């Protein structure tokens, strides 16, 4: 079969039973609402893309269908889909459909769900997404490198009834460490970094390139789907002059609310749907800044208003809630409780100067991460100044190797991206409710992700989490304990891991067996 890598998603005409040739409706540009039973093809291969902007040299990447990010897949809720993945890389790969509640055999974890798809081979993923919302897809083999070189894409499950927004936008964010020729720097799996914040890069892209501005129209109401597709970078986005309302986390609707301090906090792999009314002035530009790492704020992009007058005069009513997904409600009166204790990493006071962390003395000023060579920050949006990565370093660093250990959960460390034969940490009874207490005894942040389920966020350090929030990835801050609850309704061996990829591959992963 021949596939044009420039065409985002190739679709085959389908021969239905009865022999008629079913014509598939044409895609609207920029959208890809799928008909039921549609088949998609995705090629994992290499490509060259303009990460730094059209006038800048291309960067060699690994990419789905030659694009970074990969083609956004928009699938209808509750309809089965077939996705044929062909591997044109020189190493094995799989695709993980992050956040989708699907059968274990379709989950893409090597050794548990399937063997890796070998070079030149294909694998057909088939599943029926039960939940509408914002998800994403990425490899689960050699994840640190394959994700870090560009393999990821947005996966949107469309509500059965279209909702009333003027526009539905995806912002797929990725973080890159580039050398002075604008190429991806090697050194994936650096041991020292793995014990700290992980591989945080030097350039953040929005939908595949450094952003010079996102065009908006005064008066419009946008559903914005934020996806943090970074290996390790945590983001805290603030929209100057605007008041985004959070309506979903990790694809799951919550009670609409404005975020604490006006900042949208997104760890790696996390998604957030926000509704933004564009109430700025025509012709103006408003910054969208990421303020997570202290002293290392940067402008991700600008809301760039068209000069035209507002599309509506009277402000809209506040956004309503999205329709809830068919999630099983955990029974907290009978739920069994398990503690999962996270340990490891470089110890030392002030190891993390992000939000809510401390401003540790920075031993690393200017060193270590300047391999990026993108100094000066002259190129605008999403570009870090050179040599200023100290905000994510710990003071514990200074004394070589003090207190360095590998990561573990309840004393066991599963490394890599998934493997056969790993004994489960816990066996959960199919259909029973559980409370998992994620107890972070380290001085680092961990976005803890469970496959195959969405969980309800109960509490942080004993304080109830408001707004009926669910997710598949819980961002646990240094020394924090986060309680989540779920019904163990999906049989299989499910990995639970930190989505800072360096942490995952160096021990911060375990298995929960549901049987
Ligand atoms: Cu996106 Cu195992 O994860
Ligand atoms: Cu996942
Ligand atoms: Cu972690």
XYZ file of C-alpha atoms and ligand atoms in Angstrom:
520
model
C 0.000 0.000 0.000
C 1.314 3.436 -0.728
C 0.797 6.282 1.625
C 1.523 9.900 0.968
C 3.202 11.078 4.144
C 2.078 14.618 3.433
C -1.541 13.684 3.626
C -2.376 13.717 7.301
C -4.588 10.702 7.499
C -5.265 8.338 4.685
C -8.638 6.727 4.565
C -9.668 3.754 2.585
C -13.038 3.402 1.030
C -14.790 0.621 2.774
C -16.593 -2.219 1.189
C -19.578 -2.905 3.350
C -21.438 -6.164 3.516
C -23.837 -6.230 0.603
C -21.175 -5.103 -1.791
C -21.956 -1.418 -1.991
C -19.067 1.010 -2.044
C -19.510 3.323 0.887
C -18.242 6.786 0.243
C -16.728 8.455 3.219
C -17.680 12.084 3.670
C -14.957 14.561 2.823
C -13.024 16.134 5.649
C -13.589 19.723 6.448
C -10.218 21.446 6.370
C -8.660 21.527 9.811
C -11.059 18.975 11.143
C -11.412 15.306 10.710
C -14.698 14.224 12.098
C -14.811 10.562 11.402
C -17.553 8.362 10.144
C -18.170 5.223 12.153
C -16.058 2.263 11.175
C -13.449 4.384 9.485
C -9.962 3.015 9.172
C -6.909 5.151 9.721
C -3.317 4.588 8.781
C -0.397 5.888 10.717
C 3.224 5.570 9.716
C 5.911 5.888 12.330
C 8.977 7.130 10.472
C 11.334 10.017 10.072
C 10.826 13.522 8.737
C 12.118 17.061 8.593
C 10.044 19.833 10.109
C 10.313 23.555 10.786
C 10.226 23.489 14.579
C 11.764 26.927 14.843
C 9.553 28.594 12.230
C 9.223 28.579 8.458
C 12.306 30.744 7.860
C 14.531 28.601 10.071
C 16.427 25.433 9.163
C 14.531 22.171 9.370
C 14.992 19.749 12.247
C 15.258 16.023 11.635
C 12.582 14.276 13.683
C 10.815 10.973 14.162
C 7.220 11.555 13.251
C 3.807 10.046 12.578
C 2.937 10.523 8.892
C 5.898 12.874 8.571
C 4.254 15.501 10.774
C 4.985 16.990 14.178
C 2.703 16.614 15.957
C 1.216 13.584 14.216
C -2.178 13.894 12.540
C -4.879 14.878 15.026
C -7.317 11.983 15.161
C -10.944 12.921 15.740
C -13.044 9.865 16.461
C -16.704 9.577 17.401
C -17.489 8.503 20.963
C -18.750 4.970 21.245
C -17.915 3.915 17.677
C -15.339 1.275 16.895
C -12.232 2.317 15.045
C -9.368 0.530 13.295
C -5.980 2.173 13.193
C -3.269 0.498 11.152
C 0.184 1.437 12.404
C 3.175 0.779 10.193
C 6.662 0.960 11.625
C 9.225 2.580 9.371
C 11.634 3.327 12.188
C 14.819 1.335 12.630
C 13.661 0.037 15.997
C 10.540 -1.479 17.481
C 7.624 0.693 18.499
C 4.027 0.582 19.727
C 1.292 3.160 20.025
C -0.316 3.892 23.373
C -3.713 5.670 23.267
C -3.165 7.671 26.402
C -6.245 7.966 28.613
C -8.573 5.822 26.531
C -10.293 3.088 28.535
C -9.692 0.176 26.205
C -8.829 -3.542 26.398
C -5.300 -4.315 27.620
C -4.359 -5.904 24.269
C -4.818 -2.511 22.557
C -2.917 -0.498 25.184
C 0.467 -0.568 23.454
C 2.589 -1.583 26.434
C 5.427 -3.823 25.228
C 5.637 -7.208 26.910
C 2.203 -6.792 28.463
C -0.168 -5.738 25.669
C 1.847 -6.850 22.664
C 5.372 -7.393 21.455
C 6.886 -4.275 19.849
C 5.978 -3.741 16.194
C 9.234 -4.593 14.465
C 10.658 -2.362 11.705
C 8.761 -2.863 8.453
C 5.801 -4.493 10.214
C 2.276 -3.295 10.882
C -0.138 -3.731 13.766
C -3.866 -3.039 13.786
C -5.312 -1.312 16.824
C -9.058 -1.723 17.228
C -11.092 -0.235 20.028
C -14.254 1.668 20.890
C -13.553 4.837 22.886
C -16.196 5.094 25.636
C -15.401 8.644 26.717
C -15.543 11.897 24.780
C -12.683 14.280 25.416
C -9.087 15.257 24.790
C -6.572 12.416 24.711
C -3.291 11.799 22.897
C -1.194 9.036 21.411
C 2.499 8.266 21.667
C 4.907 5.304 21.572
C 5.483 3.070 24.589
C 8.804 1.609 23.438
C 12.041 3.558 23.913
C 9.626 6.251 25.037
C 12.194 8.748 26.184
C 13.747 8.922 22.749
C 10.737 8.202 20.534
C 8.558 10.815 22.227
C 11.520 13.178 22.575
C 12.212 12.986 18.846
C 8.678 13.891 17.916
C 6.347 10.881 17.928
C 3.039 12.054 19.399
C -0.331 13.360 18.309
C -3.660 14.556 19.660
C -6.572 12.131 19.914
C -9.949 13.813 20.185
C -13.047 11.792 20.954
C -16.022 13.807 19.768
C -19.206 14.089 21.832
C -22.232 12.446 20.218
C -23.983 15.803 20.040
C -21.740 18.638 18.846
C -21.377 21.368 21.457
C -21.814 25.081 20.865
C -18.448 26.759 20.540
C -17.354 29.118 17.799
C -14.154 27.152 17.397
C -12.562 24.012 18.763
C -8.770 24.308 18.888
C -5.992 21.946 19.909
C -2.743 23.241 21.354
C -0.348 20.340 21.360
C 2.717 21.482 23.247
C 6.116 19.836 23.055
C 9.498 20.554 24.526
C 12.777 20.072 22.656
C 16.432 20.204 23.477
C 18.139 21.440 20.331
C 21.808 21.945 19.532
C 23.228 25.055 17.879
C 22.324 23.760 14.431
C 18.707 23.411 15.481
C 18.942 19.610 15.621
C 17.732 17.398 18.455
C 20.540 16.982 20.965
C 21.490 13.413 21.863
C 22.107 12.284 25.402
C 18.678 10.803 26.076
C 18.723 8.905 29.348
C 21.277 11.060 31.150
C 21.570 9.483 34.619
C 21.962 12.736 36.499
C 18.902 14.271 34.872
C 16.911 11.148 35.560
C 17.494 11.689 39.272
C 16.236 15.270 39.023
C 13.654 16.975 36.850
C 14.217 14.828 33.762
C 15.101 16.081 30.302
C 13.708 19.586 30.147
C 14.560 21.201 26.842
C 15.272 24.626 25.453
C 12.440 25.202 22.999
C 8.693 24.772 23.449
C 6.581 24.356 20.351
C 2.871 24.828 19.858
C 1.357 22.476 17.279
C 4.815 21.736 15.916
C 6.562 25.060 15.756
C 7.598 28.003 17.860
C 4.543 30.217 17.834
C 4.502 33.842 16.709
C 0.833 34.228 17.614
C -2.523 32.491 17.431
C -5.125 34.371 15.406
C -8.399 35.011 17.233
C -11.489 37.068 16.584
C -12.972 39.428 19.164
C -16.130 38.066 20.764
C -15.642 34.427 19.870
C -15.922 31.580 22.371
C -13.209 28.979 21.902
C -12.916 25.491 23.300
C -9.189 25.141 23.677
C -7.741 21.688 24.203
C -4.335 21.906 25.870
C -2.039 18.889 25.689
C 1.311 18.817 27.469
C 3.269 16.411 25.277
C 6.647 17.208 26.869
C 9.048 14.592 28.200
C 9.519 16.371 31.492
C 8.534 20.037 31.386
C 5.701 21.068 33.701
C 3.703 24.087 32.551
C 1.686 26.756 34.343
C -0.027 28.812 31.673
C -1.476 32.246 32.232
C -3.532 34.055 29.597
C -2.969 37.767 30.028
C -6.206 39.744 29.934
C -8.358 36.606 29.681
C -10.195 34.291 32.060
C -10.136 30.713 30.862
C -12.694 28.395 32.448
C -11.582 24.797 32.985
C -14.249 22.372 31.774
C -12.328 19.083 31.554
C -9.152 17.468 32.858
C -7.494 14.583 31.057
C -10.541 14.372 28.821
C -12.989 14.023 31.714
C -15.489 16.843 32.293
C -15.400 18.629 35.656
C -17.519 21.398 37.120
C -16.572 24.534 35.161
C -14.207 26.652 37.250
C -11.506 29.250 36.971
C -8.089 27.865 37.916
C -6.319 28.769 41.121
C -4.238 31.942 40.681
C -5.359 32.084 37.061
C -2.744 29.495 36.131
C -3.408 26.312 34.195
C -1.104 23.699 35.692
C -0.196 20.865 33.349
C 2.340 18.151 34.024
C 3.648 15.992 31.197
C 0.859 13.950 29.542
C -1.893 16.010 31.145
C -4.671 17.652 29.150
C -7.053 20.416 29.982
C -10.062 21.706 28.076
C -10.737 25.376 28.717
C -13.405 27.682 27.386
C -12.118 31.166 26.619
C -14.243 34.116 25.621
C -12.148 36.428 23.481
C -13.016 39.660 25.221
C -9.827 41.522 24.263
C -9.621 44.428 21.870
C -9.574 43.981 18.098
C -6.076 44.419 16.702
C -4.381 43.784 20.083
C -2.000 40.994 21.126
C -2.127 39.314 24.539
C 0.652 37.130 25.885
C 0.210 33.527 26.957
C 3.018 32.844 29.397
C 4.325 29.716 31.070
C 5.370 30.618 34.602
C 6.053 27.233 36.133
C 9.810 27.382 36.726
C 10.790 30.268 38.907
C 12.737 32.882 37.003
C 12.354 31.007 33.729
C 9.040 32.316 32.504
C 8.653 32.686 28.765
C 5.962 33.630 26.295
C 4.445 30.524 24.751
C 2.411 32.521 22.237
C 0.171 35.535 21.838
C -3.567 35.741 21.300
C -3.413 37.879 18.172
C -6.738 39.634 17.622
C -7.981 40.331 14.154
C -8.775 43.999 13.603
C -12.393 43.172 12.753
C -15.129 44.149 15.241
C -16.395 41.568 17.756
C -18.569 38.796 16.345
C -21.076 39.350 19.146
C -21.883 42.389 21.206
C -23.496 40.936 24.311
C -21.300 38.671 26.420
C -22.358 35.033 26.560
C -23.563 33.340 29.710
C -20.777 31.507 31.572
C -19.953 28.191 29.891
C -21.963 25.207 31.048
C -20.615 21.804 31.964
C -19.692 19.301 29.272
C -21.767 16.118 29.213
C -20.365 13.600 31.696
C -18.766 10.401 30.445
C -20.006 6.945 31.514
C -17.427 6.540 34.290
C -18.117 4.078 37.091
C -18.500 5.935 40.394
C -16.255 4.439 43.081
C -18.063 3.395 46.260
C -16.038 5.097 48.974
C -17.852 3.322 51.777
C -16.533 -0.071 50.701
C -13.361 0.971 48.858
C -10.145 -0.710 49.890
C -7.237 1.672 50.453
C -3.665 1.160 49.266
C -0.680 3.394 49.761
C 1.827 3.803 46.985
C 4.991 5.334 48.353
C 7.193 7.118 45.843
C 10.845 7.340 46.740
C 14.153 8.156 45.146
C 15.793 10.906 43.210
C 18.387 13.378 44.240
C 17.690 14.552 47.743
C 18.434 17.939 49.192
C 16.598 21.021 50.230
C 14.916 23.080 47.598
C 15.269 20.565 44.870
C 12.542 22.111 42.862
C 11.927 25.780 42.397
C 8.693 25.401 40.533
C 5.338 26.657 41.749
C 4.793 25.547 45.274
C 8.382 24.475 45.565
C 11.108 26.383 47.277
C 13.689 28.679 45.815
C 16.658 26.475 46.459
C 20.114 27.838 46.017
C 20.955 27.118 42.454
C 24.218 25.351 41.941
C 23.626 24.912 38.278
C 23.485 28.459 37.023
C 24.458 28.558 33.425
C 25.872 25.092 33.236
C 24.622 21.665 32.380
C 21.755 22.440 30.090
C 23.385 24.982 27.838
C 24.024 22.314 25.273
C 20.933 23.736 23.685
C 22.883 26.750 22.502
C 19.699 28.649 21.828
C 20.963 31.485 23.996
C 19.675 34.983 24.071
C 16.025 34.139 23.760
C 15.950 36.483 20.775
C 13.681 34.410 18.653
C 10.618 35.065 20.745
C 7.826 32.674 21.568
C 8.669 29.517 23.297
C 12.403 30.076 23.270
C 14.337 29.837 26.498
C 17.204 32.114 27.263
C 20.471 30.203 27.272
C 21.996 28.979 30.447
C 19.134 29.810 32.704
C 17.793 26.431 33.586
C 18.744 26.694 37.249
C 15.149 27.021 38.344
C 14.551 23.347 37.808
C 17.737 22.176 39.481
C 18.187 21.229 43.070
C 20.656 22.519 45.534
C 21.213 18.900 46.449
C 23.072 18.661 43.172
C 26.140 20.486 44.330
C 27.684 17.743 46.378
C 28.251 15.075 43.816
C 25.929 12.160 44.189
C 24.641 13.003 47.642
C 21.638 10.851 48.369
C 21.162 9.739 44.797
C 18.987 6.669 44.473
C 16.875 5.191 41.771
C 13.127 5.721 41.801
C 10.772 3.210 43.352
C 7.144 2.584 44.270
C 6.714 0.691 47.551
C 10.344 -0.306 47.275
C 10.164 -1.887 43.839
C 11.516 -0.386 40.640
C 10.291 -1.363 37.217
C 12.439 0.195 34.535
C 12.044 0.741 30.813
C 8.723 1.055 28.995
C 6.942 -2.128 30.040
C 8.098 -5.731 30.174
C 6.746 -9.223 30.432
C 6.968 -11.173 33.653
C 7.053 -8.258 36.057
C 5.102 -9.308 39.148
C 2.223 -6.971 39.964
C 2.609 -4.769 43.008
C -1.072 -5.210 43.857
C -3.853 -7.444 42.649
C -7.204 -5.686 42.590
C -10.542 -7.471 42.389
C -12.430 -6.852 39.204
C -15.374 -4.561 39.849
C -14.296 -3.442 43.325
C -13.664 0.182 44.370
C -10.214 1.292 45.501
C -8.594 4.365 46.959
C -4.957 4.787 46.001
C -2.892 7.172 48.100
C 0.064 8.402 46.061
C 2.535 9.408 48.730
C 5.444 11.377 47.294
C 8.394 11.192 49.653
C 10.732 12.834 47.160
C 11.518 16.474 46.519
C 10.470 16.271 42.859
C 7.199 16.578 40.975
C 5.646 13.445 39.493
C 2.719 13.275 37.040
C 1.507 9.789 37.995
C -0.408 8.045 35.238
C -2.550 4.905 35.373
C -3.397 3.045 32.178
C -6.835 1.743 31.272
C -8.837 3.800 33.785
C -9.771 7.287 34.819
C -9.739 8.023 38.527
C -11.516 10.512 40.690
C -9.250 12.997 42.459
C -10.219 12.886 46.130
C -7.734 14.903 48.134
C -4.341 16.588 48.288
C -2.607 16.394 51.654
C -5.992 15.555 53.124
C -7.784 18.564 51.640
C -10.694 17.573 49.376
C -10.238 18.329 45.672
C -13.132 20.534 44.491
C -15.070 20.653 41.190
C -15.571 16.877 40.743
C -12.276 16.358 38.954
C -11.264 13.110 37.274
C -8.107 12.254 35.410
C -5.670 9.613 34.286
C -2.577 11.529 35.377
C -2.269 13.116 38.833
C 0.426 15.727 39.281
C 1.952 15.090 42.700
C 4.098 17.910 44.048
C 7.168 17.401 46.297
C 6.257 15.652 49.589
C 2.574 15.718 48.693
C 0.047 12.899 49.094
C -2.724 12.701 46.522
C -5.651 10.338 46.976
C -7.539 9.040 43.977
C -10.399 6.559 43.712
C -11.466 4.212 40.982
C -13.518 1.154 40.205
C -11.186 -1.601 39.007
C -13.465 -2.486 36.115
C -10.970 -3.191 33.351
C -9.210 -6.571 33.592
C -5.497 -6.757 32.864
C -2.034 -5.852 34.048
C -2.028 -2.056 33.980
C 1.072 0.034 34.348
C 1.107 2.942 36.733
C 4.037 5.242 36.128
C 5.434 8.712 36.321
C 5.101 10.456 32.952
C 8.382 12.300 33.325
C 9.914 9.840 30.917
C 13.344 9.815 32.568
C 11.674 8.887 35.857
C 9.578 6.146 34.287
C 12.488 4.428 32.572
C 14.629 4.604 35.701
C 12.224 2.889 38.079
C 9.109 4.964 38.655
C 6.711 2.397 37.247
C 4.747 -0.514 38.618
C 1.903 -2.841 37.692
C -1.590 -3.143 39.120
C -3.234 -6.411 38.194
C -7.003 -6.379 37.896
C -8.552 -9.820 37.842
Cu 1.121 8.313 28.139
Cu 2.244 4.812 29.855
O 1.695 6.548 29.026
Cu -1.469 6.011 29.242
Cu 8.465 11.557 38.258
